Tab-separated table of C-alpha atoms in Angstrom:
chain	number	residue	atom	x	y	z
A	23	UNK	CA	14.101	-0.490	22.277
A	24	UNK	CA	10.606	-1.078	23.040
A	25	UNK	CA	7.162	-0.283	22.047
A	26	UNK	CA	5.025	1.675	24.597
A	27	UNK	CA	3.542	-0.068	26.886
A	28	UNK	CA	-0.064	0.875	26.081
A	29	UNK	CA	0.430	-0.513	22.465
A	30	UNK	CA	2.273	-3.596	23.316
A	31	UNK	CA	-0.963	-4.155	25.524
A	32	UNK	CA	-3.390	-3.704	22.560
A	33	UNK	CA	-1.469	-5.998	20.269
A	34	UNK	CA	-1.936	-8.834	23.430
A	35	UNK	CA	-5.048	-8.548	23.321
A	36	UNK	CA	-5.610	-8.042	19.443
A	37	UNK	CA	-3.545	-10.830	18.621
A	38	UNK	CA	-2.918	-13.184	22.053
A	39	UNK	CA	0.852	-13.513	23.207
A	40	UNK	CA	2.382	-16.139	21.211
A	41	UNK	CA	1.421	-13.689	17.776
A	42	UNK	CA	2.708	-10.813	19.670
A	43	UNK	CA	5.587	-12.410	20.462
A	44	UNK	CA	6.352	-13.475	16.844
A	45	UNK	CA	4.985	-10.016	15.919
A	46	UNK	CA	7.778	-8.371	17.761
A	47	UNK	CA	10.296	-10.342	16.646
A	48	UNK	CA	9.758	-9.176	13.088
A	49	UNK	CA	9.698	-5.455	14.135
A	50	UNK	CA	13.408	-6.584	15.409
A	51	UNK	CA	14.814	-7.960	12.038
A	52	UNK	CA	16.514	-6.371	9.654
A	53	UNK	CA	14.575	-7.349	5.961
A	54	UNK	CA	16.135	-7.695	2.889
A	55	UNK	CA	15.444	-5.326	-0.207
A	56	UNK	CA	12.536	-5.968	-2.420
A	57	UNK	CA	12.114	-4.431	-5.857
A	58	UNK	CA	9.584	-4.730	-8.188
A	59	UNK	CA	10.396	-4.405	-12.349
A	60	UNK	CA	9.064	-1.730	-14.429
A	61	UNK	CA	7.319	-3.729	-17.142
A	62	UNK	CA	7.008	0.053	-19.003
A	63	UNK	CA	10.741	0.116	-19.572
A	64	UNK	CA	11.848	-3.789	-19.540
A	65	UNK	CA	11.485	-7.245	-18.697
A	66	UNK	CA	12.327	-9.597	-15.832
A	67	UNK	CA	14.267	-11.788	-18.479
A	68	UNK	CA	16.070	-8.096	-18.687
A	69	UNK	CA	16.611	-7.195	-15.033
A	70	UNK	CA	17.554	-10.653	-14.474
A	71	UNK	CA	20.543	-10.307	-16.491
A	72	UNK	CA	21.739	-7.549	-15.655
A	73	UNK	CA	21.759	-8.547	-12.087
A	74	UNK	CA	23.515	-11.609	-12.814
A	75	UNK	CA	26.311	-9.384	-14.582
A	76	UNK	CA	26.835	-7.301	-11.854
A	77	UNK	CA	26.592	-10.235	-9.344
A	78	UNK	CA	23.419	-9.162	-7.368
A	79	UNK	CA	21.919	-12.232	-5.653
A	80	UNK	CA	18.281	-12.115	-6.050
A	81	UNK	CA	15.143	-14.316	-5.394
A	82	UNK	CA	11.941	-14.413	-7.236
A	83	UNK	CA	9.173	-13.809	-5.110
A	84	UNK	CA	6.371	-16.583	-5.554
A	85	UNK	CA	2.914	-15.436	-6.568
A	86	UNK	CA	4.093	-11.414	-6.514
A	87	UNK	CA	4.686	-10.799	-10.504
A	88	UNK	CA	7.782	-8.944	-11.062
A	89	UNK	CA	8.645	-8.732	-7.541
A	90	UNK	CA	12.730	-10.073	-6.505
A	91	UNK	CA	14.183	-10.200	-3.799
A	92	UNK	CA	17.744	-9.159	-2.926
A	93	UNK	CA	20.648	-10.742	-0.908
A	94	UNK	CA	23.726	-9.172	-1.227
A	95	UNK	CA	23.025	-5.466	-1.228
A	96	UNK	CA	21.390	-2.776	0.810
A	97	UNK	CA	18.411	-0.343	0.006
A	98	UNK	CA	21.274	2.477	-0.255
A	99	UNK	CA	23.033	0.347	-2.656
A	100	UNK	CA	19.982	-0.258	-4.805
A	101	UNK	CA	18.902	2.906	-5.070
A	102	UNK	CA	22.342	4.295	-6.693
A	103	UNK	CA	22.576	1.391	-8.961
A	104	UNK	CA	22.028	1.981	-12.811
A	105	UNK	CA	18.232	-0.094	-12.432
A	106	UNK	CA	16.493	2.221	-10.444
A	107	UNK	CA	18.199	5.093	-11.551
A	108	UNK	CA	17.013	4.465	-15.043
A	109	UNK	CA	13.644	3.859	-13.478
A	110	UNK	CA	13.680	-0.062	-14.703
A	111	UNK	CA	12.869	-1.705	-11.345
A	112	UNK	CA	11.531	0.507	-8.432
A	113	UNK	CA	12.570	-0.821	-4.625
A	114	UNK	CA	9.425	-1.431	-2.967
A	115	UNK	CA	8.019	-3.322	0.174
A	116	UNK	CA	6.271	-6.916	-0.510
A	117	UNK	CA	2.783	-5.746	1.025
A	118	UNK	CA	2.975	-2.333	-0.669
A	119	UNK	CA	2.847	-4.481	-3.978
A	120	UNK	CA	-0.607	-5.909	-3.201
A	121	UNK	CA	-2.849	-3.041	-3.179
A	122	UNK	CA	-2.574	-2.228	-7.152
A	123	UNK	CA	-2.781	-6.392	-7.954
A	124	UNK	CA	-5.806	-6.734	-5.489
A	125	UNK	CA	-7.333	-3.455	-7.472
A	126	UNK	CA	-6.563	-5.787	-10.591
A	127	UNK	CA	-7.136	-2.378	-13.095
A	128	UNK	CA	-7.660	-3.675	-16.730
A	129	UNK	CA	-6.453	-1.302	-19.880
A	130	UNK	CA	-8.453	1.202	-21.169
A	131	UNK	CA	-10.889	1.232	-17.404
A	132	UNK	CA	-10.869	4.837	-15.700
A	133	UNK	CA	-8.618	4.709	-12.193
A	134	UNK	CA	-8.607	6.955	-9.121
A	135	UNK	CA	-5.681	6.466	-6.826
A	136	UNK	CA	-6.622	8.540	-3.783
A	137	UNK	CA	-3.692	9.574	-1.938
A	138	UNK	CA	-1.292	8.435	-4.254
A	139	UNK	CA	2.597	10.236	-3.041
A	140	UNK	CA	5.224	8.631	-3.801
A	141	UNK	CA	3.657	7.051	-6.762
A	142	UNK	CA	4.749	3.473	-5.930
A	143	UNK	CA	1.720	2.205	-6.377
A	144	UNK	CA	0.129	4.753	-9.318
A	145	UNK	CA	3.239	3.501	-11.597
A	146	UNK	CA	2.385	-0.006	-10.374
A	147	UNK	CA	-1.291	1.075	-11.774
A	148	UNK	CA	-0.059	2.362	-15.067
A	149	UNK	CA	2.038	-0.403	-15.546
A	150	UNK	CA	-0.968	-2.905	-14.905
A	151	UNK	CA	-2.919	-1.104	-17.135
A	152	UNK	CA	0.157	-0.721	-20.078
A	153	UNK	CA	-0.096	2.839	-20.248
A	154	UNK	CA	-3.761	2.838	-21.318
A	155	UNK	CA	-6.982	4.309	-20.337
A	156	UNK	CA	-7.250	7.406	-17.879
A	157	UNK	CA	-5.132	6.799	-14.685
A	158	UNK	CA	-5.510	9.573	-11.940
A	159	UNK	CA	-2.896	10.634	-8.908
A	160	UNK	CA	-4.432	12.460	-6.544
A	161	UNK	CA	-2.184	14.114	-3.699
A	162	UNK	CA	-2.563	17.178	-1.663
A	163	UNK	CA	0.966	18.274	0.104
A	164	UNK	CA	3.212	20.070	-2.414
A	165	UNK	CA	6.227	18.114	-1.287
A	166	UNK	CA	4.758	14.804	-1.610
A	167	UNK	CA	2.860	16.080	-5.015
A	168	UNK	CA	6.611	16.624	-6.272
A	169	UNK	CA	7.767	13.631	-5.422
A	170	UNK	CA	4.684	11.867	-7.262
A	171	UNK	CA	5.587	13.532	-10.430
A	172	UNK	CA	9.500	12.578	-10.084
A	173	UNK	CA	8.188	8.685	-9.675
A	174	UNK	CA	5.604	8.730	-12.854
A	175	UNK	CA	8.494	10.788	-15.022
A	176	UNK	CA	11.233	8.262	-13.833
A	177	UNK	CA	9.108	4.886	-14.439
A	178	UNK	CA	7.503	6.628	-17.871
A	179	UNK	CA	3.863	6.324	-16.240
A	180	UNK	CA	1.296	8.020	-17.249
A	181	UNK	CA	-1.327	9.474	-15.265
A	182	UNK	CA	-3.296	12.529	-14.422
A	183	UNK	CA	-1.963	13.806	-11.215
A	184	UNK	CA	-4.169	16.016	-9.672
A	185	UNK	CA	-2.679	18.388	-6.096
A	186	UNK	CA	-5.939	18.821	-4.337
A	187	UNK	CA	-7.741	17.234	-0.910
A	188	UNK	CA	-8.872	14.097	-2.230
A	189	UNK	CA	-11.897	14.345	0.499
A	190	UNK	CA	-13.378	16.852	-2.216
A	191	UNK	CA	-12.622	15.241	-5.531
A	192	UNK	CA	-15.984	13.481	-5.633
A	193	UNK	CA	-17.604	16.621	-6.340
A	194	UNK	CA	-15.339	17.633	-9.515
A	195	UNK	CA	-15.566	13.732	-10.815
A	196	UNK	CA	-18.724	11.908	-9.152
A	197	UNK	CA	-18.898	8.322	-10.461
A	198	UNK	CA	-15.966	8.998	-13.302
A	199	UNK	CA	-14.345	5.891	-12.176
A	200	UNK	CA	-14.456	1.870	-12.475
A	201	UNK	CA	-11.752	1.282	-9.856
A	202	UNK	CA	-10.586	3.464	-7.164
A	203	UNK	CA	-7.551	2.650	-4.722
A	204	UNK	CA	-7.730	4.427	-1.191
A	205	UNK	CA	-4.336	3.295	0.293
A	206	UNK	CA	-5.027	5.868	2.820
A	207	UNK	CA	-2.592	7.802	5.741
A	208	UNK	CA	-2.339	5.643	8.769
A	209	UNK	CA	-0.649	5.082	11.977
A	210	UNK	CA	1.808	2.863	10.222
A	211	UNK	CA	1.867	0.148	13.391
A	212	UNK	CA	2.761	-2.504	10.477
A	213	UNK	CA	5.715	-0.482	9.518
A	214	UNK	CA	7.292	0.108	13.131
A	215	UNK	CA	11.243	-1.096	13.598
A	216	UNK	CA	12.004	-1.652	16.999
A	217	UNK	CA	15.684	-0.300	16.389
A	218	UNK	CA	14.644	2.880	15.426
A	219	UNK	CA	12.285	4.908	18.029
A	220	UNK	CA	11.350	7.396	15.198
A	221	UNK	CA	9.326	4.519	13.917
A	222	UNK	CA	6.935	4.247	16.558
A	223	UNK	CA	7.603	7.565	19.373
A	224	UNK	CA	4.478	9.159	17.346
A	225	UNK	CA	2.067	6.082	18.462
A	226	UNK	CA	-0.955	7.503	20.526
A	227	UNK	CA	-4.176	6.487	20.768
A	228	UNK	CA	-5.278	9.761	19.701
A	229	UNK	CA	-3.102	9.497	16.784
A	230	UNK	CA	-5.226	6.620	15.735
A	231	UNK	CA	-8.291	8.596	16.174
A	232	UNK	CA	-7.359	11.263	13.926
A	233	UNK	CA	-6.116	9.155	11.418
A	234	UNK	CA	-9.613	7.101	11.282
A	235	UNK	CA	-11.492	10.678	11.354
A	236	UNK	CA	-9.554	11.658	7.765
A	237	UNK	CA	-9.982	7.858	6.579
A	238	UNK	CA	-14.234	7.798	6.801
A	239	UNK	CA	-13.793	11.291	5.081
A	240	UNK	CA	-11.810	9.878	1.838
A	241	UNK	CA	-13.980	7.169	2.100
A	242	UNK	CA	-16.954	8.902	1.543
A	243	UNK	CA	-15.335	10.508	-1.360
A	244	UNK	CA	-13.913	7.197	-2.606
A	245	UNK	CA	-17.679	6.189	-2.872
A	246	UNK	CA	-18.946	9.012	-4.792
A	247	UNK	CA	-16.314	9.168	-7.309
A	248	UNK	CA	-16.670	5.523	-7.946
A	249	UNK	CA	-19.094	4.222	-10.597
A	250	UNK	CA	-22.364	1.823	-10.017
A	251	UNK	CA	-20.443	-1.741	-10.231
A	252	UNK	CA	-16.501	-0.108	-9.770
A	253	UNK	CA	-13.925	-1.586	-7.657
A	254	UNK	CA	-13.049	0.188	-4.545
A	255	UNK	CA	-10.027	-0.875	-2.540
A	256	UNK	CA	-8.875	-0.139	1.065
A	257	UNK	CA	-5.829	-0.592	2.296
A	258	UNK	CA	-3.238	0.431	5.371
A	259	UNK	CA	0.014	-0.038	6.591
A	260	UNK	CA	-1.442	-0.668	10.123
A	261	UNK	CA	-3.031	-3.198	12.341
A	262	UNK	CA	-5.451	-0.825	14.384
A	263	UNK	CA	-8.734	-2.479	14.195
A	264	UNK	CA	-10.393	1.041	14.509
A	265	UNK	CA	-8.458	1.967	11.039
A	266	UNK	CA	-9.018	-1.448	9.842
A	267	UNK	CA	-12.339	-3.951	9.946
A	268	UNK	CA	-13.762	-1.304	12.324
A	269	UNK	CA	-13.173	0.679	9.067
A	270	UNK	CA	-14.665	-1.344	6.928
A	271	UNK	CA	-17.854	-2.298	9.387
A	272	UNK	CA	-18.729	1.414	9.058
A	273	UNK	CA	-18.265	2.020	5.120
A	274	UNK	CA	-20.874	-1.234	4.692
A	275	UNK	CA	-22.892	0.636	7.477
A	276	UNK	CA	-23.001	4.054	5.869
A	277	UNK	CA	-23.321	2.654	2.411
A	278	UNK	CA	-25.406	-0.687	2.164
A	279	UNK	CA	-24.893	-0.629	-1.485
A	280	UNK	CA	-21.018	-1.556	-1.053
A	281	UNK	CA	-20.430	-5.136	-1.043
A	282	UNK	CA	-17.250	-6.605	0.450
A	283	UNK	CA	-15.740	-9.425	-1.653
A	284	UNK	CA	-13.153	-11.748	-1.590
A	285	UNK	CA	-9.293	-11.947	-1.600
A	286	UNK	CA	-7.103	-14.347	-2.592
A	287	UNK	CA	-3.780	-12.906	-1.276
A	288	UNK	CA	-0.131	-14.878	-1.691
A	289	UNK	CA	1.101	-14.870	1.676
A	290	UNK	CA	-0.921	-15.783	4.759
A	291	UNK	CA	-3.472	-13.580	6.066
A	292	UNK	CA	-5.837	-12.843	9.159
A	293	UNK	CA	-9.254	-13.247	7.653
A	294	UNK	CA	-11.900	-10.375	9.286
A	295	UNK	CA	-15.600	-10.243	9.479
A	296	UNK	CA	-15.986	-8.472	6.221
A	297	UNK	CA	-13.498	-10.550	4.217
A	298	UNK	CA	-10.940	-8.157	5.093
A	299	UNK	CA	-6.951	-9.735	5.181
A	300	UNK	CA	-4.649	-8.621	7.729
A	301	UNK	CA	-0.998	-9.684	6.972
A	302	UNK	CA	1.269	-9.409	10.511
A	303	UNK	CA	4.643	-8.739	9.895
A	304	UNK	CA	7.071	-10.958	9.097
A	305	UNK	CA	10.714	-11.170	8.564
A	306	UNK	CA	10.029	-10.964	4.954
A	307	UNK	CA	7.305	-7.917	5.220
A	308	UNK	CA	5.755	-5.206	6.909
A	309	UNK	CA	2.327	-5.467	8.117
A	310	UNK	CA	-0.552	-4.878	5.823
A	311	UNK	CA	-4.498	-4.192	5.632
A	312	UNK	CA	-6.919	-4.846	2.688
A	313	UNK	CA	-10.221	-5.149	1.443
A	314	UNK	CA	-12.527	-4.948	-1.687
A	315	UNK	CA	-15.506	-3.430	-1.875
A	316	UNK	CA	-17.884	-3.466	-4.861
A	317	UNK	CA	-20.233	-0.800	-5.839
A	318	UNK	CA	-24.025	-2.329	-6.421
């Protein structure tokens, strides 16, 4: 299969040919499962063994704590397995991981996740921050909201999880909290497959501009919930510049007070004008977005 034309031509000239090229070639492969443990209901030393019992072939990943790698089994065979079941290790993408370590939350701080269905990365959150301090889910479709709540009671994570439009919370909780993640809806262009067309046959550029419309919205709630000298991260799933450093260009535009910083991520990275990282896909990952923003 292949991407639409008018895509495949804005990833030429995003990234130049021999990128795209790569670029597509990891939309084509297949990627092996990645989990990450649950440090709320064991250990790696824990997981480890039991994978080696049931011979599951795994790989640490380097610089990603708790996150494995698996080579003999599927996503399908994962997920029925007796470890996620029990909620010990939760199967999750390599990029999806880096969100909740960039965030870095410390115990006993105050966190917002913004739009925060499945819950992937709030229990990542809780587990960072041991259970401690006030973590808060915030999630507006009732599906989604349920499937939140089934991820925090399976992983034992606790957090307040809040079903309302996150573009409003700010004026409920104005500056309640020292770190707030915005891993926000996107147009998912890191995440397409090019064997399966219901990956990518949503892809318009009007798609993108309705996506970026919702994003400056939470944004501007992200702000105001977030306390003088908090943490704000944004992140995507995406590589549209408009959704992206365009994204960024306007938050520091709108808000002079919010000061991009620094990341130090551990796998290699597309550096932007405000020290934004753009991961391309590789056979290993799906494409990613980040930055940091501090609150002055």
């Amino acid at each position: 299969m292949n991407l639409p034309e008018s895509l495949l031509t804005r990833l030429t000239n995003q990234f130049g040919i021999v990128a795209t090229r790569a670029l597509l070639l990891a939309m084509s492969e297949k990627r092996l499962p990645t989990f990450r443990v649950n440090t709320l209901k064991g250990t790696d030393e824990n997981v480890m063994s039991t994978l080696r019992e049931c011979a599951i072939q795994f790989e640490r990943v380097k610089d990603v704590p708790h996150a494995f790698l698996v080579k003999n089994k599927t996503d399908k065979e994962l997920l029925a397995h007796a470890l996620t079941t029990s909620g010990k290790i939760y199967l999750q993408g390599l990029t999806s991981m880096l969100p909740a370590l960039v965030l870095d939350p410390q115990p006993e701080e105050t966190i917002l996740d913004l739009c925060a269905a499945p819950g992937s990365k709030t229990s990542q959150i809780a587990a960072l921050m041991k259970n401690t301090g006030r973590l808060v889910a915030c999630e507006i479709d009732e599906v989604r909201f349920q499937k939140l709540e089934h991820t925090l009671a399976l992983q034992s994570a606790s957090a307040e999880t809040i079903r309302v439009d996150a573009t409003l919370l700010h004026t409920s909780q104005p500056e309640q909290f020292d770190r707030v993640l915005a891993d926000v809806p996107c147009s998912a262009e890191g995440r397409m497959n090019l064997n399966d067309r219901r990956s990518f046959s949503f892809w318009s550029q009007k798609n993108i501009t309705e996506h970026a419309k919702l994003q400056r919205r939470l944004l501007r709630s992200a702000v105001a919930c977030l306390k003088p000298g908090g943490t704000l991260v944004y992140s995507t799933c995406t590589l549209a510049p408009e959704e992206n450093e365009d994204m960024i260009a306007w938050l520091v535009l709108e808000f002079p007070f919010m000061k991009p910083m620094s990341i130090t991520l551990p796998f290699p990275t597309k550096q932007g004008s405000h020290k934004t990282a753009t991961l391309l896909p590789t056979s290993r990952y799906e494409g990613f977005f980040v930055a940091t923003l501090v609150k002055k």
